[in-house]
Coordinates of C-alpha atoms and ligand atoms in Angstrom, one line a residue:
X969 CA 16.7 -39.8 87.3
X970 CA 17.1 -36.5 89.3
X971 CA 14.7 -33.9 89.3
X972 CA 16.0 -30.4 87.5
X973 CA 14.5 -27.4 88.1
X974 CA 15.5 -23.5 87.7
X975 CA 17.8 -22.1 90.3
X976 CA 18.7 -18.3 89.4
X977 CA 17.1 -16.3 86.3
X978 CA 19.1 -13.2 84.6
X979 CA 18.4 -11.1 81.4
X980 CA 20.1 -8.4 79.8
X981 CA 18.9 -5.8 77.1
X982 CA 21.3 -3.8 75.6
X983 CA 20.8 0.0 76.6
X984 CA 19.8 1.7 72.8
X985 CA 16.0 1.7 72.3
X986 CA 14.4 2.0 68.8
X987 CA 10.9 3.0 68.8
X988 CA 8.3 2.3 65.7
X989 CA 8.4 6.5 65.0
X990 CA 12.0 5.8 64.8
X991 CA 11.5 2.8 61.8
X992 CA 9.1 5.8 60.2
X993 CA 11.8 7.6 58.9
X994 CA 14.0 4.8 58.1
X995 CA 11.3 2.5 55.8
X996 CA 8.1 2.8 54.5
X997 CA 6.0 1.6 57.9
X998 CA 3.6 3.5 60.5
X999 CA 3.3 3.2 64.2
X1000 CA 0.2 2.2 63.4
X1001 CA 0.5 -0.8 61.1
X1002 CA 3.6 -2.3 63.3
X1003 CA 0.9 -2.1 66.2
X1004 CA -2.1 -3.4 64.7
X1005 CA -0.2 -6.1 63.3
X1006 CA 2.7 -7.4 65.3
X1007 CA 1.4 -5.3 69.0
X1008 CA 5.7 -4.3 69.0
X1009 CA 6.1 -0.7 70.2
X1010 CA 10.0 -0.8 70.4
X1011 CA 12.9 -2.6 70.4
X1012 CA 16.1 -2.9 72.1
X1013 CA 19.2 -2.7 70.2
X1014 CA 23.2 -3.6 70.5
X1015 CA 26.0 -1.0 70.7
X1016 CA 28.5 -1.4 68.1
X1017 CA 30.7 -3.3 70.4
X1018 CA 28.4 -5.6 71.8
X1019 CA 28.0 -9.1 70.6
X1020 CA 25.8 -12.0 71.4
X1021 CA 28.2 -13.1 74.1
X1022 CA 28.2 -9.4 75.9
X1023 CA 24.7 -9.6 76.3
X1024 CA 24.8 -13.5 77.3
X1025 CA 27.4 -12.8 79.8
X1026 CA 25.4 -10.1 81.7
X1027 CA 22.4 -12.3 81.8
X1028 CA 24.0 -15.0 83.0
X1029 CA 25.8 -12.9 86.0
X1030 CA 23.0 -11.9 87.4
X1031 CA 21.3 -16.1 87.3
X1032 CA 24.3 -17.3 88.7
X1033 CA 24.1 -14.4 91.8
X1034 CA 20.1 -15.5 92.1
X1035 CA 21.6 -19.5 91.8
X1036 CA 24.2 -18.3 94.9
X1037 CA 26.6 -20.2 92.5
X1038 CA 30.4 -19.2 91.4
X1039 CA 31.2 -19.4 87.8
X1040 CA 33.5 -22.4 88.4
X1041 CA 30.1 -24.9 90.1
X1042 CA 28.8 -24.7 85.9
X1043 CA 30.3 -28.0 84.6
X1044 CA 28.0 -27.2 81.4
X1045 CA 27.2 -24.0 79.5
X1046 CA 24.5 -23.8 76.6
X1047 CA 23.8 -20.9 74.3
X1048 CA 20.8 -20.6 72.2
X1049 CA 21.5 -18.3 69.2
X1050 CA 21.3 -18.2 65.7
X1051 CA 23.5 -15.3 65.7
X1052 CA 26.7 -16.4 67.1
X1053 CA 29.7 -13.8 67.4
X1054 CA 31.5 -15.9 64.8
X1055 CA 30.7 -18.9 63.0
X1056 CA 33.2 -21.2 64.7
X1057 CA 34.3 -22.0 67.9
X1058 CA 30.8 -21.8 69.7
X1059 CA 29.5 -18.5 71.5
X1060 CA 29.4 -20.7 74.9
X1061 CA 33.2 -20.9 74.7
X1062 CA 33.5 -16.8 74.7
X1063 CA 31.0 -16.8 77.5
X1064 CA 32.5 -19.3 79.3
X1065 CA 36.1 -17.6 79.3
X1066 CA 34.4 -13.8 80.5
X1067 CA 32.6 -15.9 82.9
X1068 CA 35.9 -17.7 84.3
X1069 CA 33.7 -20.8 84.3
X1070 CA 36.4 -22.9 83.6
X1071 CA 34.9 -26.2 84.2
X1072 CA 31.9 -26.4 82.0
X1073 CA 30.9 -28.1 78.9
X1074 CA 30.8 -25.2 76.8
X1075 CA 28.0 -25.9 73.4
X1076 CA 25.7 -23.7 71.3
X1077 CA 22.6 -25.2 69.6
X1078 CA 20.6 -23.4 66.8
X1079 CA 16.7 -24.1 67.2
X1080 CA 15.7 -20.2 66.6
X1081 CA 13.2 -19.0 68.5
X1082 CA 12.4 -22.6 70.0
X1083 CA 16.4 -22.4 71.2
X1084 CA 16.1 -21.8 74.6
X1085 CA 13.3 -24.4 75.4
X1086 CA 15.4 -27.0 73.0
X1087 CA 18.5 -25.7 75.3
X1088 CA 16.5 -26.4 78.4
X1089 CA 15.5 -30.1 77.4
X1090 CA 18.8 -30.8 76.4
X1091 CA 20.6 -29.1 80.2
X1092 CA 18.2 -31.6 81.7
X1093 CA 19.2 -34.4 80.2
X1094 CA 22.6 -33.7 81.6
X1095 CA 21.5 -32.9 85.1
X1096 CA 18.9 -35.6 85.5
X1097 CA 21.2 -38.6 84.2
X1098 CA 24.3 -37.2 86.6
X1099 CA 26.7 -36.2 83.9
X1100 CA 26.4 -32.9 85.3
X1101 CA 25.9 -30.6 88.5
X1102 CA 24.7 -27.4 87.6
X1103 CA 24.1 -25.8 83.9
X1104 CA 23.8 -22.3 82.4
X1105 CA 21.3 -22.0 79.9
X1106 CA 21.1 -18.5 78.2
X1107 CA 18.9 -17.7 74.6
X1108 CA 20.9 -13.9 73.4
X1109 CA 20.6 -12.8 70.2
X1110 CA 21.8 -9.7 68.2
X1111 CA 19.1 -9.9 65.6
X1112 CA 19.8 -6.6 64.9
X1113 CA 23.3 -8.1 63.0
X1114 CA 21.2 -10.6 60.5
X1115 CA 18.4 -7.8 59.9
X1116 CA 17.7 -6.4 56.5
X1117 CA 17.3 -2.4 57.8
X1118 CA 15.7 -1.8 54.2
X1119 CA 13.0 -4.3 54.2
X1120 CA 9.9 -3.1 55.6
X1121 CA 8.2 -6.6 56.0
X1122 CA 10.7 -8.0 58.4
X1123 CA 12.8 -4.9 59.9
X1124 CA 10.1 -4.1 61.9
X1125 CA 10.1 -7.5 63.7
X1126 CA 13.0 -8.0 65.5
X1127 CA 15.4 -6.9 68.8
X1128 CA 18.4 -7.9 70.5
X1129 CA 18.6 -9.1 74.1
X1130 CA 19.1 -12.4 76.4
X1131 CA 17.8 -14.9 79.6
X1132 CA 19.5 -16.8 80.9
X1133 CA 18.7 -19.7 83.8
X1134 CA 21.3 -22.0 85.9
X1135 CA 19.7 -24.9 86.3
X1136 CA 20.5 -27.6 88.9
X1137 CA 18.7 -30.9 90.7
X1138 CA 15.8 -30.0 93.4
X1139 CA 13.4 -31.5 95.8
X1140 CA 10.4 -30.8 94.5
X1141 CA 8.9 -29.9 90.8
X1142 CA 11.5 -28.6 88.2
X1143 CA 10.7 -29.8 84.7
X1144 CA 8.0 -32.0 84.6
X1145 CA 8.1 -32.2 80.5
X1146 CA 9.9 -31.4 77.2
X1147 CA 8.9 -31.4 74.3
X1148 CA 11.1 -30.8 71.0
X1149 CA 10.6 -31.2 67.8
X1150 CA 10.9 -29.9 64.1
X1151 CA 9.5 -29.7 60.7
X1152 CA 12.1 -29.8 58.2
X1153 CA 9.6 -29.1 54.8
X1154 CA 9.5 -26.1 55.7
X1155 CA 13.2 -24.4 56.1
X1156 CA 12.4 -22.1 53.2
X1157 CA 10.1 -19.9 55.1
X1158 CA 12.3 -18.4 57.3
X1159 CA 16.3 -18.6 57.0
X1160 CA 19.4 -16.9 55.8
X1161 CA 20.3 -17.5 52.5
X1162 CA 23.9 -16.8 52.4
X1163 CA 26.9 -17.2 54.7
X1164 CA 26.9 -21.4 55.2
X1165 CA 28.2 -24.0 52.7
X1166 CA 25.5 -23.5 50.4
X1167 CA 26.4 -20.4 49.6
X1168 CA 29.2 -18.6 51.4
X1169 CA 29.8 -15.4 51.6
X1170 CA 31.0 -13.3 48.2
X1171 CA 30.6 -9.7 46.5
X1172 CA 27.1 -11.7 44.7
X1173 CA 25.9 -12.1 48.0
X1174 CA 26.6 -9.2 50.2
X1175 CA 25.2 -7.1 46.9
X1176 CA 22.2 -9.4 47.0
X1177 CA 21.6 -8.8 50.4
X1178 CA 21.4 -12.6 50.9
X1179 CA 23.2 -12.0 54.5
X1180 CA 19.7 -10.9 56.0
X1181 CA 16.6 -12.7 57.3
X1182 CA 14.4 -13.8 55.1
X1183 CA 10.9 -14.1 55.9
X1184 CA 7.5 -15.9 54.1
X1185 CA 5.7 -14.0 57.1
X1186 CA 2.0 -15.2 56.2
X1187 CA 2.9 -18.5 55.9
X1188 CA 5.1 -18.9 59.1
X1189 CA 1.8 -17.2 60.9
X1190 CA -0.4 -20.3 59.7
X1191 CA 2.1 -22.7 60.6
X1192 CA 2.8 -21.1 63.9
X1193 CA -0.5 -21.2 65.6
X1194 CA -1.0 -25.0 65.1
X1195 CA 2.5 -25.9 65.8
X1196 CA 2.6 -24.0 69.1
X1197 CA -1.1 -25.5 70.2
X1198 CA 0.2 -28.8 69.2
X1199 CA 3.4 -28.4 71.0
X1200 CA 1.6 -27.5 74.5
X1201 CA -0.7 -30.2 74.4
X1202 CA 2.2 -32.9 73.9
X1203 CA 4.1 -31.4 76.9
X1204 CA 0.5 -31.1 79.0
X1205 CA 0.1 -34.6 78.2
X1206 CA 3.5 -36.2 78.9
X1207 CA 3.6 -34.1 82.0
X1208 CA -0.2 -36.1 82.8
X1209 CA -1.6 -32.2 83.5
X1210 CA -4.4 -30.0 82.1
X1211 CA -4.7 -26.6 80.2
X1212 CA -6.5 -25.5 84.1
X1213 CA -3.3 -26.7 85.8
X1214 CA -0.9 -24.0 84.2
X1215 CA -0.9 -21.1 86.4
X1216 CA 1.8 -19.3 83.6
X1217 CA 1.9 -19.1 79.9
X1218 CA 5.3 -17.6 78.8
X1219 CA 4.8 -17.9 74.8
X1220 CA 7.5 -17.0 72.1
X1221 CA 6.9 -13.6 71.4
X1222 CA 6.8 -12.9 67.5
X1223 CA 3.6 -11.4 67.3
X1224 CA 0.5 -10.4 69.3
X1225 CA -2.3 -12.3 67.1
X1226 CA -0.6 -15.1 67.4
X1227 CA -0.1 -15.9 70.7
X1228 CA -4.0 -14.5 71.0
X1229 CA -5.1 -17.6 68.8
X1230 CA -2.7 -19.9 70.3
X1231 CA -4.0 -18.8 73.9
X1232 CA -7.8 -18.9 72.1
X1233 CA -7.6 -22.9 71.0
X1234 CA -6.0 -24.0 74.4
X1235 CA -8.3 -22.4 76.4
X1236 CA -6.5 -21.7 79.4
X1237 CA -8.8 -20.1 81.9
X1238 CA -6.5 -19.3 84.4
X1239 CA -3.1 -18.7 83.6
X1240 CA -1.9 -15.7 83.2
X1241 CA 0.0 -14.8 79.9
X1242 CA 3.5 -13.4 79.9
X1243 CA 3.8 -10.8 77.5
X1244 CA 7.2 -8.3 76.6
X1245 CA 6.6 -8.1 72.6
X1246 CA 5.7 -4.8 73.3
X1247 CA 8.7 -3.5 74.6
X1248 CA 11.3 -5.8 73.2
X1249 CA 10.1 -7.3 69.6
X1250 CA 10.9 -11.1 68.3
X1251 CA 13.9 -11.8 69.9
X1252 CA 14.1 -15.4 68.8
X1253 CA 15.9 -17.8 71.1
X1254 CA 15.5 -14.2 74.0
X1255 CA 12.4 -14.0 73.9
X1256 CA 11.5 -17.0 75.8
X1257 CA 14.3 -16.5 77.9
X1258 CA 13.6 -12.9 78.5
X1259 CA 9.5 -13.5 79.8
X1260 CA 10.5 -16.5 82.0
X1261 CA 12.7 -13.8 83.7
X1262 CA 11.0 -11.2 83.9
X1263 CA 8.1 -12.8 84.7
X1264 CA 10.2 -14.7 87.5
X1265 CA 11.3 -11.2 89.3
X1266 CA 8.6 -8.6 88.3
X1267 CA 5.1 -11.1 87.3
X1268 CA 5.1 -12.7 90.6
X1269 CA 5.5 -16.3 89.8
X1270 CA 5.7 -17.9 93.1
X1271 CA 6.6 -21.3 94.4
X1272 CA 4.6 -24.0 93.0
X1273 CA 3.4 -22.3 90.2
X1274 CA 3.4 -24.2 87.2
X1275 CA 5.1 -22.3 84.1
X1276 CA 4.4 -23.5 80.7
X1277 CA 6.8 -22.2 78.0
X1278 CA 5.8 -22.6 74.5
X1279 CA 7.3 -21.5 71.4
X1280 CA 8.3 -21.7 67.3
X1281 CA 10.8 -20.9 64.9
X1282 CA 13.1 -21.5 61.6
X1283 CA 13.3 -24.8 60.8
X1284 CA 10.3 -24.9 61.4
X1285 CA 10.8 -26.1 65.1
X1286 CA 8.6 -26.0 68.1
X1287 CA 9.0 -26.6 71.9
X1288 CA 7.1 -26.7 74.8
X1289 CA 8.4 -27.4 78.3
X1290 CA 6.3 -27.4 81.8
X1291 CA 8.1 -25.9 84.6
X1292 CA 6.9 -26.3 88.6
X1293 CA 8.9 -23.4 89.9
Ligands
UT7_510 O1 9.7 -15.8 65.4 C1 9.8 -16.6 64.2 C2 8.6 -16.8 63.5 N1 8.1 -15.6 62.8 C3 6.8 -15.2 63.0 O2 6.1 -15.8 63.8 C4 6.2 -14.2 62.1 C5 4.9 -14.6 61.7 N2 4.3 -13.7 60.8 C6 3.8 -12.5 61.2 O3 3.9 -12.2 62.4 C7 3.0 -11.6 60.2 O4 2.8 -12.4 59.0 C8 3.8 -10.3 59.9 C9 3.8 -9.4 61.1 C10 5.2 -10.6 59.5 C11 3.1 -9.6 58.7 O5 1.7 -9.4 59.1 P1 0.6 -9.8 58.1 O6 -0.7 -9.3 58.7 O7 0.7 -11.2 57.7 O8 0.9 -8.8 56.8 P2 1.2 -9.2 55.3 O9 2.5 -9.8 55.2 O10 0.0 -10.0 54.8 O11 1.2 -7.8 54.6 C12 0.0 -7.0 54.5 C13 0.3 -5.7 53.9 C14 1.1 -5.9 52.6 O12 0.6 -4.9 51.7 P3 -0.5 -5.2 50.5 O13 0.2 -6.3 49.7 O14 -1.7 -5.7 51.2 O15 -0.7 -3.9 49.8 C15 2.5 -5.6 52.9 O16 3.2 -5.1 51.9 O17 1.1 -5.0 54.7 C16 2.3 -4.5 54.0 N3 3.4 -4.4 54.9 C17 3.6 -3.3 55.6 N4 3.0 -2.1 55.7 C18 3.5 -1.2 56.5 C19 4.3 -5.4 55.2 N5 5.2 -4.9 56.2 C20 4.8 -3.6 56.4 C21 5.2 -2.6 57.3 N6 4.6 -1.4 57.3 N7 6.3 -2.8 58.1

């Protein structure tokens, strides 16, 4: 098997900027609670106009120029998203038309805010067994489009942005584990009601507001903590390292406390944590995909650094894959 590792990093945020003082006067919130509880101070949010592939296809620019790779070297395209521009065909295959990347596989895969460590695992399979070359790999979401702006509990949660990486074989390092998986008891904590099979979309449903996220937000906390410990210490182990190896944590990024506790039980001593909740809110699949970035071009991981990504979501799902950069 070939070794696959991370050859260029983009992200996009869309340019409008919604601050907590801004929520104030559109629910009944503070500045003050969203802090204390979540550590968001603002969010980024999409122009009318932009979709999930607008924001996918600026992310994934900017990797491909950091790759030194045209659009037509991707022979396979994978976007994490559970908000798609359309239900059907796939948000890959509108990205992969703007991009002109007219040789690649073109998929999406829904794993929430596990989606673009899920979408990383599965780009590696490809790579490493030679079905393919070089992959992009972004997580974009437009939240913003599945958010109810009247419920105070959730509103206050989320943003709209996307990372993206091309990944491709190398000498040395890559990813030394993935690892993916799900618990399906508990898909009633966090989904959209309305809008599949089960229910599609009517008058009933738009005027029951069963088009929006819908959140058991306690619950998910409990669950998340555990899950994302759990999920780290599976890809520690398969990748036969310890928590004092990890030089980076890059952690989903739905809320301050939890990633405290996760960090807390680990015990990782000397990584350093990657945090933009502040700035950017739960982006789901982005948020991920938007740290590893960032904290690729501004945190100063360097060469040889070993990046541990860990992270949760609707389904409930959980991921955890350990990078040598
Ligand atoms: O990324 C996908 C996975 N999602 C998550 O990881 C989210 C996990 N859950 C959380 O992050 C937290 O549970 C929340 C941030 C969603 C909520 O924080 P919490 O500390 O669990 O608050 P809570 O739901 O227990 O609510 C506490 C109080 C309630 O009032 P009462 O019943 O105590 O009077 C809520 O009605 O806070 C109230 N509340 C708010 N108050 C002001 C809920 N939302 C708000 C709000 N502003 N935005």
């Amino acid at each position: 098997m070939k070794k696959v590792g991370i050859l260029g990093v983009g992200k996009y945020l869309p340019k409008k900027i919604l601050t907590n003082a801004d929520l104030e006067k559109m629910v009944d919130t503070s500045d003050e609670w969203i802090t204390t509880r979540t550590g968001i101070k603002e969010r980024h949010l999409v122009a009318p106009d932009e979709a999930t592939s607008d924001l996918a296809v600026k992310a994934a620019r900017q990797a491909l120029e950091h790759a030194q790779l045209k659009p037509e070297d991707l022979d396979l395209i994978i976007i994490a998203t559970i908000t798609p521009d359309v239900p059907f065909p796939a948000t890959a295959c509108f990205v992969q038309n703007k991009l002109g990347a007219k040789n690649a596989i073109c998929f999406d895969i829904s794993a929430a805010c596990a989606g673009f460590i899920y979408a990383l695992g599965i780009a590696k399979q490809f790579i490493a067994s030679g079905t393919c070359r070089n992959a992009l790999v972004v997580g974009a979401e437009v939240l913003s489009s599945i958010t109810d702006w009247k419920d105070r509990s959730t509103c206050v949660l989320f943003g709209d942005g996307a990372g993206a990486a091309v990944l491709g074989e190398v000498e040395k390092g890559g990813i030394l584990s993935s690892y993916l998986g799900c618990e399906g008891q508990y898909t009633n904590l966090l989904y959209m009601p309305a809008g599949g099979s089960r229910m599609p979309a009517s008058q009933k449903t738009i005027d029951e507001r069963q088009h929006f996220i819908k959140m058991a937000g306690n619950e998910v906390f409990k669950i998340a903590v555990m899950s994302m410990v759990e999920a780290a210490q599976t890809a520690l182990k398969q990748a036969g390292l310890k928590c004092a190896d990890i030089n980076w944590i890059i952690p989903h990024q739905a809320n301050l406390r939890i990633i405290d506790a996760v960090a807390k039980r680990l015990g990782f001593v000397n990584a350093k944590i990657y945090l933009n909740i502040e700035k950017y809110g739960n982006m789901s699949s982005a948020s991920t995909a938007t740290a590893m970035v960032e904290a690729a071009q501004e945190g100063g991981i360097k060469k040889g650094d070993i990046v541990l990504l860990v992270a949760f979501g609707a389904g409930l799902v959980r991921g955890a894959t350990i990078i040598q950069w």
